[in-house]
């Protein structure tokens, strides 16, 4: 359709046909020329297009008629079943954290902060500025915009103790979100059928990416202080795994932060086993009581593969994350990314860099810290008052979530449904366990909308707890 | 660093330390308080941070001193070699089409159109508008923004012949570029170790994605009319493959377009073998002599998995593509995408939809068609005049590239290097063959910058041809 009046005639006649019986006579060329103010050539072109679509048929010397249309039948894709076979992993298409819920519900299930916790003014201005730069019209290098690589490298290098050679811009690979990084790392450094040690509980997205990559998970328990280095030692020795995935800073779901000593001890075990520590620093910018202290800052031997995302602190629409890796592992990951997606939008990179280098960014993070603190405390206090059976082992030091232990014997899925029927949406803890859950848990996001409704939510949770007791 | 003056002191003293000898005495707290106008608490905090980084050490009663620093050693990542083992596929990190070259060179190697062929005004305005909408601050649904899904569905449905139930918005999955779609399709529908029939020559990115997914390629020859359905029949029967990848419209590299009859015949073979046709409609918007006629429009049984990208016609920075699939295959692919990257930036989706629904978009496409035609013809004429040994079997009907056959016996890699040493960058045809090349070829992009230099480039190619003869 490279001619607009032809297109207009086609659309008009199509519309007419939709309401005409099969076999009806189509208006004459003359009538169409008059109706659309079009030339004979244009009308003829439209008629030919309609005929080639099988919508009309012309009977020479008689006229042009609407073709009889086969009635729509319900589609049957059954033939695909045998071709596709059974999936190598049962991957749930949607996590409970990604559900869309009724607008009047109290939503504590999502993994994202509410919009009023985002630097909206900075983001909008940054996008508008980026729209005027080269970034809007050009392709980014495969590893990312050099300035953004440098920013991530410098930010991590500032935390490197003396004697440790800090990463450089070249060690940084920009990603379209950290989920892509997890998939690439698991594919490139572990591989299908190979073991990967993982904290339990841990981030459901990592469990999902591991299932997609076909890696075999080897869970080790991880509490408020992180995993026991002896457990890690044993898991490496018994499984032969050469990599461990962890969130040492404000772990999702527990909010735990490893002490520097614990981090260094874990890194020691990793080194001794010539293994990789995949450090997912997802909540770097979501600190409350302490600051993020990445273990990656202590490594210059290429043992730590470091992931950091800006999606949750800048905007879910500026999906940009960084991966820091050195040595052949870096090359292996870059090759996987090239095959997977080639490069990340320069527009998103440029806008994200703009946001985090504005003078207002530091101020925003300070405000965010205060907001997260008061929301976290309000939710803890509300639960304490209205749902004393919901136990929080240790308040999270940062991040977005409260990890709540329910009394033994509670059916979590039924519990979640009962809360939902009263307008409170919570996430069942089940999704954060790589194997059977160690007990019934809920994850409550205190960074969602409507903190003033936390007491109301806690009352509902308390009431449902009483019913399930 | 949750306090800006603390941060300022740390940065200042770090800077000072960088130029101070190990063991030097650090300025006293009093001096720092004066220099930075900071309180004792703030200075103390900064000192503690510097000590924890190992930069300074305090000797009680004596003072604070710069710690002696271990000198930087060259890093040795050799330990990674055994852990990583040999890669399951040798994936080149960079295609020759992605190379950055000297600014004064004539660049005919890239896979992208020059910037003056892009709708720059529309793109910049669309991004600026998107910056003011919800899309800048919110998360997109996993399958994409409904309006963009609907746009892709409607555009394809308009080409459906009567009796074929056209796809709906629900059948569309929005992707961060079509490369991601190829990876997901190959992983989800074919799988490692399984065969995939593929045209030869064909798009190098598809060959790369297939290598990453570990699928086994089964090449069939494809000329200016597409593959012979009998060849496809044989390949399916002999290999047991249940999928074929093809670019029926303006194939990269040859620019060939299958006739509707050929497309329907291929689809018939695909149907008979209960197989999938993965139709990569990469150049839908890059038509010259004809229009795009996707085979997907003829299928409502879920046999065609259809990919269409806006990256090359809108902007490389608005990386948005669509995948149309129906039945269980669609669910399988969606599950892979969820594990791989969860969702696509709503900002990019919103801006891309804005561009293609502006009144100016149709006009832009018309202008683009004229531009591509004159550039293509100029390059063909230039070669005919100055490099008669460079043979073009049939002028491309659309797309961005000329596929050039060199005389037998020419060493393509050396040929490409010799052109480059004279300032003309061309892509060796080798990368477009899934197996050994059928002969020496070049791919020349006529949509790059500087068409006025095409005659000059053709003269260089002609001269190098003479030398290699």
PDB file of C-alpha atoms in Angstrom, chain A residues 87-249:
ATOM      1  CA  UNK A  87       9.931 -28.700  28.169  1.00  0.00           C
ATOM      2  CA  UNK A  88      13.389 -29.328  29.681  1.00  0.00           C
ATOM      3  CA  UNK A  89      12.318 -27.205  32.646  1.00  0.00           C
ATOM      4  CA  UNK A  90       8.860 -26.214  33.809  1.00  0.00           C
ATOM      5  CA  UNK A  91       9.208 -22.473  33.700  1.00  0.00           C
ATOM      6  CA  UNK A  92       6.312 -20.488  35.106  1.00  0.00           C
ATOM      7  CA  UNK A  93       5.501 -17.742  32.644  1.00  0.00           C
ATOM      8  CA  UNK A  94       4.623 -15.293  35.378  1.00  0.00           C
ATOM      9  CA  UNK A  95       5.868 -14.876  38.937  1.00  0.00           C
ATOM     10  CA  UNK A  96       3.288 -13.918  41.541  1.00  0.00           C
ATOM     11  CA  UNK A  97       5.297 -10.713  42.012  1.00  0.00           C
ATOM     12  CA  UNK A  98       4.476  -9.637  38.454  1.00  0.00           C
ATOM     13  CA  UNK A  99       0.699  -9.975  38.701  1.00  0.00           C
ATOM     14  CA  UNK A 100      -1.538  -7.049  37.949  1.00  0.00           C
ATOM     15  CA  UNK A 101      -4.165  -6.663  40.657  1.00  0.00           C
ATOM     16  CA  UNK A 102      -7.354  -4.719  41.329  1.00  0.00           C
ATOM     17  CA  UNK A 103      -6.592  -0.998  41.688  1.00  0.00           C
ATOM     18  CA  UNK A 104      -8.180  -0.730  45.147  1.00  0.00           C
ATOM     19  CA  UNK A 105      -6.204  -3.666  46.577  1.00  0.00           C
ATOM     20  CA  UNK A 106      -3.277  -3.121  48.955  1.00  0.00           C
ATOM     21  CA  UNK A 107      -0.415  -4.435  46.822  1.00  0.00           C
ATOM     22  CA  UNK A 108       2.469  -5.820  48.876  1.00  0.00           C
ATOM     23  CA  UNK A 109       3.485  -8.467  46.357  1.00  0.00           C
ATOM     24  CA  UNK A 110       5.392  -6.589  43.667  1.00  0.00           C
ATOM     25  CA  UNK A 111       9.173  -6.530  43.380  1.00  0.00           C
ATOM     26  CA  UNK A 112       9.318  -2.850  42.458  1.00  0.00           C
ATOM     27  CA  UNK A 113       9.206   0.360  44.465  1.00  0.00           C
ATOM     28  CA  UNK A 114       6.206   2.673  44.128  1.00  0.00           C
ATOM     29  CA  UNK A 115       6.504   5.491  41.657  1.00  0.00           C
ATOM     30  CA  UNK A 116       6.815   8.202  44.313  1.00  0.00           C
ATOM     31  CA  UNK A 117      10.090   6.586  45.430  1.00  0.00           C
ATOM     32  CA  UNK A 118      11.650   7.059  41.976  1.00  0.00           C
ATOM     33  CA  UNK A 119      13.568  10.164  40.863  1.00  0.00           C
ATOM     34  CA  UNK A 120      10.804  11.060  38.411  1.00  0.00           C
ATOM     35  CA  UNK A 121      11.927  14.632  37.730  1.00  0.00           C
ATOM     36  CA  UNK A 122      15.510  13.519  37.045  1.00  0.00           C
ATOM     37  CA  UNK A 123      14.384  10.645  34.815  1.00  0.00           C
ATOM     38  CA  UNK A 124      12.041  12.714  32.664  1.00  0.00           C
ATOM     39  CA  UNK A 125      14.629  15.451  32.208  1.00  0.00           C
ATOM     40  CA  UNK A 126      17.327  12.890  31.381  1.00  0.00           C
ATOM     41  CA  UNK A 127      15.197  11.217  28.702  1.00  0.00           C
ATOM     42  CA  UNK A 128      14.282  14.585  27.193  1.00  0.00           C
ATOM     43  CA  UNK A 129      17.986  15.508  27.068  1.00  0.00           C
ATOM     44  CA  UNK A 130      18.968  12.139  25.605  1.00  0.00           C
ATOM     45  CA  UNK A 131      16.313  12.618  22.887  1.00  0.00           C
ATOM     46  CA  UNK A 132      18.404  15.540  21.620  1.00  0.00           C
ATOM     47  CA  UNK A 133      21.778  13.731  21.614  1.00  0.00           C
ATOM     48  CA  UNK A 134      23.437  11.269  19.262  1.00  0.00           C
ATOM     49  CA  UNK A 135      22.319   8.493  21.607  1.00  0.00           C
ATOM     50  CA  UNK A 136      18.804   8.741  20.139  1.00  0.00           C
ATOM     51  CA  UNK A 137      19.975   7.874  16.635  1.00  0.00           C
ATOM     52  CA  UNK A 138      23.054   5.670  16.936  1.00  0.00           C
ATOM     53  CA  UNK A 139      24.024   2.141  17.818  1.00  0.00           C
ATOM     54  CA  UNK A 140      25.865   1.534  21.081  1.00  0.00           C
ATOM     55  CA  UNK A 141      29.099  -0.483  21.106  1.00  0.00           C
ATOM     56  CA  UNK A 142      28.424  -4.107  22.046  1.00  0.00           C
ATOM     57  CA  UNK A 143      29.873  -3.721  25.565  1.00  0.00           C
ATOM     58  CA  UNK A 144      28.106  -0.409  26.249  1.00  0.00           C
ATOM     59  CA  UNK A 145      28.645   3.344  26.153  1.00  0.00           C
ATOM     60  CA  UNK A 146      32.216   3.957  27.414  1.00  0.00           C
ATOM     61  CA  UNK A 147      31.126   6.731  29.809  1.00  0.00           C
ATOM     62  CA  UNK A 148      28.550   4.502  31.453  1.00  0.00           C
ATOM     63  CA  UNK A 149      31.063   1.636  31.692  1.00  0.00           C
ATOM     64  CA  UNK A 150      33.484   4.051  33.350  1.00  0.00           C
ATOM     65  CA  UNK A 151      30.860   5.272  35.808  1.00  0.00           C
ATOM     66  CA  UNK A 152      30.086   1.738  37.029  1.00  0.00           C
ATOM     67  CA  UNK A 153      33.806   0.909  37.241  1.00  0.00           C
ATOM     68  CA  UNK A 154      34.637   4.053  39.227  1.00  0.00           C
ATOM     69  CA  UNK A 155      31.739   3.525  41.617  1.00  0.00           C
ATOM     70  CA  UNK A 156      32.951   0.017  42.426  1.00  0.00           C
ATOM     71  CA  UNK A 157      36.656   0.995  42.460  1.00  0.00           C
ATOM     72  CA  UNK A 158      35.951   3.602  45.157  1.00  0.00           C
ATOM     73  CA  UNK A 159      35.196   0.711  47.538  1.00  0.00           C
ATOM     74  CA  UNK A 160      38.325  -1.312  46.735  1.00  0.00           C
ATOM     75  CA  UNK A 161      40.682  -1.703  49.696  1.00  0.00           C
ATOM     76  CA  UNK A 162      44.317  -0.794  49.227  1.00  0.00           C
ATOM     77  CA  UNK A 163      46.348  -3.406  47.381  1.00  0.00           C
ATOM     78  CA  UNK A 164      43.408  -4.582  45.293  1.00  0.00           C
ATOM     79  CA  UNK A 165      43.602  -3.521  41.655  1.00  0.00           C
ATOM     80  CA  UNK A 166      40.188  -2.007  40.984  1.00  0.00           C
ATOM     81  CA  UNK A 167      38.178  -2.858  37.860  1.00  0.00           C
ATOM     82  CA  UNK A 168      38.407  -0.577  34.855  1.00  0.00           C
ATOM     83  CA  UNK A 169      35.771   0.546  32.358  1.00  0.00           C
ATOM     84  CA  UNK A 170      36.879  -2.284  30.084  1.00  0.00           C
ATOM     85  CA  UNK A 171      35.821  -4.868  32.685  1.00  0.00           C
ATOM     86  CA  UNK A 172      32.245  -3.562  32.591  1.00  0.00           C
ATOM     87  CA  UNK A 173      29.581  -4.946  30.257  1.00  0.00           C
ATOM     88  CA  UNK A 174      26.314  -3.005  30.002  1.00  0.00           C
ATOM     89  CA  UNK A 175      23.164  -5.147  29.989  1.00  0.00           C
ATOM     90  CA  UNK A 176      19.456  -4.613  29.263  1.00  0.00           C
ATOM     91  CA  UNK A 177      18.617  -5.411  32.902  1.00  0.00           C
ATOM     92  CA  UNK A 178      20.301  -7.783  35.327  1.00  0.00           C
ATOM     93  CA  UNK A 179      17.996 -10.717  34.493  1.00  0.00           C
ATOM     94  CA  UNK A 180      19.753 -10.922  31.118  1.00  0.00           C
ATOM     95  CA  UNK A 181      23.052 -10.981  32.994  1.00  0.00           C
ATOM     96  CA  UNK A 182      21.957 -13.930  35.127  1.00  0.00           C
ATOM     97  CA  UNK A 183      20.886 -15.885  32.041  1.00  0.00           C
ATOM     98  CA  UNK A 184      24.167 -15.195  30.258  1.00  0.00           C
ATOM     99  CA  UNK A 185      26.330 -15.972  33.278  1.00  0.00           C
ATOM    100  CA  UNK A 186      24.559 -19.262  33.961  1.00  0.00           C
ATOM    101  CA  UNK A 187      24.761 -20.252  30.276  1.00  0.00           C
ATOM    102  CA  UNK A 188      28.334 -19.105  29.714  1.00  0.00           C
ATOM    103  CA  UNK A 189      30.026 -20.043  33.002  1.00  0.00           C
ATOM    104  CA  UNK A 190      27.988 -22.989  34.294  1.00  0.00           C
ATOM    105  CA  UNK A 191      26.083 -24.631  31.444  1.00  0.00           C
ATOM    106  CA  UNK A 192      23.304 -27.207  31.194  1.00  0.00           C
ATOM    107  CA  UNK A 193      23.634 -30.214  33.468  1.00  0.00           C
ATOM    108  CA  UNK A 194      26.328 -28.575  35.610  1.00  0.00           C
ATOM    109  CA  UNK A 195      25.895 -27.693  39.300  1.00  0.00           C
ATOM    110  CA  UNK A 196      25.493 -24.186  40.721  1.00  0.00           C
ATOM    111  CA  UNK A 197      25.499 -23.495  44.457  1.00  0.00           C
ATOM    112  CA  UNK A 198      22.769 -21.075  45.445  1.00  0.00           C
ATOM    113  CA  UNK A 199      21.515 -19.507  48.677  1.00  0.00           C
ATOM    114  CA  UNK A 200      18.174 -20.665  50.033  1.00  0.00           C
ATOM    115  CA  UNK A 201      15.963 -18.686  50.113  1.00  0.00           C
ATOM    116  CA  UNK A 202      17.046 -16.508  47.223  1.00  0.00           C
ATOM    117  CA  UNK A 203      15.759 -14.353  44.372  1.00  0.00           C
ATOM    118  CA  UNK A 204      13.146 -16.197  42.285  1.00  0.00           C
ATOM    119  CA  UNK A 205      14.448 -14.587  39.061  1.00  0.00           C
ATOM    120  CA  UNK A 206      17.800 -16.307  39.596  1.00  0.00           C
ATOM    121  CA  UNK A 207      16.060 -19.649  40.165  1.00  0.00           C
ATOM    122  CA  UNK A 208      14.116 -19.037  36.936  1.00  0.00           C
ATOM    123  CA  UNK A 209      17.206 -18.113  34.895  1.00  0.00           C
ATOM    124  CA  UNK A 210      18.988 -21.200  36.247  1.00  0.00           C
ATOM    125  CA  UNK A 211      16.066 -23.419  35.184  1.00  0.00           C
ATOM    126  CA  UNK A 212      16.133 -21.866  31.699  1.00  0.00           C
ATOM    127  CA  UNK A 213      19.885 -22.500  31.433  1.00  0.00           C
ATOM    128  CA  UNK A 214      19.349 -26.090  32.579  1.00  0.00           C
ATOM    129  CA  UNK A 215      21.844 -25.834  35.454  1.00  0.00           C
ATOM    130  CA  UNK A 216      21.455 -28.094  38.487  1.00  0.00           C
ATOM    131  CA  UNK A 217      20.884 -26.117  41.677  1.00  0.00           C
ATOM    132  CA  UNK A 218      22.742 -27.017  44.885  1.00  0.00           C
ATOM    133  CA  UNK A 219      21.037 -25.028  47.669  1.00  0.00           C
ATOM    134  CA  UNK A 220      22.757 -24.002  50.911  1.00  0.00           C
ATOM    135  CA  UNK A 221      20.842 -22.363  53.763  1.00  0.00           C
ATOM    136  CA  UNK A 222      21.360 -18.636  54.196  1.00  0.00           C
ATOM    137  CA  UNK A 223      20.172 -16.703  57.216  1.00  0.00           C
ATOM    138  CA  UNK A 224      20.463 -13.106  58.393  1.00  0.00           C
ATOM    139  CA  UNK A 225      24.279 -13.348  58.317  1.00  0.00           C
ATOM    140  CA  UNK A 226      24.545 -15.045  54.934  1.00  0.00           C
ATOM    141  CA  UNK A 227      25.606 -18.652  54.331  1.00  0.00           C
ATOM    142  CA  UNK A 228      27.996 -20.518  56.584  1.00  0.00           C
ATOM    143  CA  UNK A 229      31.372 -20.780  54.773  1.00  0.00           C
ATOM    144  CA  UNK A 230      31.603 -24.407  55.931  1.00  0.00           C
ATOM    145  CA  UNK A 231      28.302 -25.188  54.191  1.00  0.00           C
ATOM    146  CA  UNK A 232      29.693 -23.632  51.017  1.00  0.00           C
ATOM    147  CA  UNK A 233      32.912 -25.624  51.382  1.00  0.00           C
ATOM    148  CA  UNK A 234      30.919 -28.848  51.681  1.00  0.00           C
ATOM    149  CA  UNK A 235      28.594 -27.979  48.769  1.00  0.00           C
ATOM    150  CA  UNK A 236      31.569 -27.285  46.473  1.00  0.00           C
ATOM    151  CA  UNK A 237      33.335 -30.481  47.542  1.00  0.00           C
ATOM    152  CA  UNK A 238      30.287 -32.731  47.240  1.00  0.00           C
ATOM    153  CA  UNK A 239      28.748 -31.341  44.036  1.00  0.00           C
ATOM    154  CA  UNK A 240      31.892 -30.376  42.163  1.00  0.00           C
ATOM    155  CA  UNK A 241      30.264 -26.983  41.506  1.00  0.00           C
ATOM    156  CA  UNK A 242      32.572 -24.208  40.377  1.00  0.00           C
ATOM    157  CA  UNK A 243      30.213 -21.300  40.970  1.00  0.00           C
ATOM    158  CA  UNK A 244      27.951 -19.902  43.681  1.00  0.00           C
ATOM    159  CA  UNK A 245      25.189 -17.345  43.219  1.00  0.00           C
ATOM    160  CA  UNK A 246      24.460 -14.960  46.105  1.00  0.00           C
ATOM    161  CA  UNK A 247      23.023 -11.578  47.094  1.00  0.00           C
ATOM    162  CA  UNK A 248      25.372 -10.517  49.923  1.00  0.00           C
ATOM    163  CA  UNK A 249      23.811  -7.040  50.212  1.00  0.00           C
TER     164      UNK A 249
END
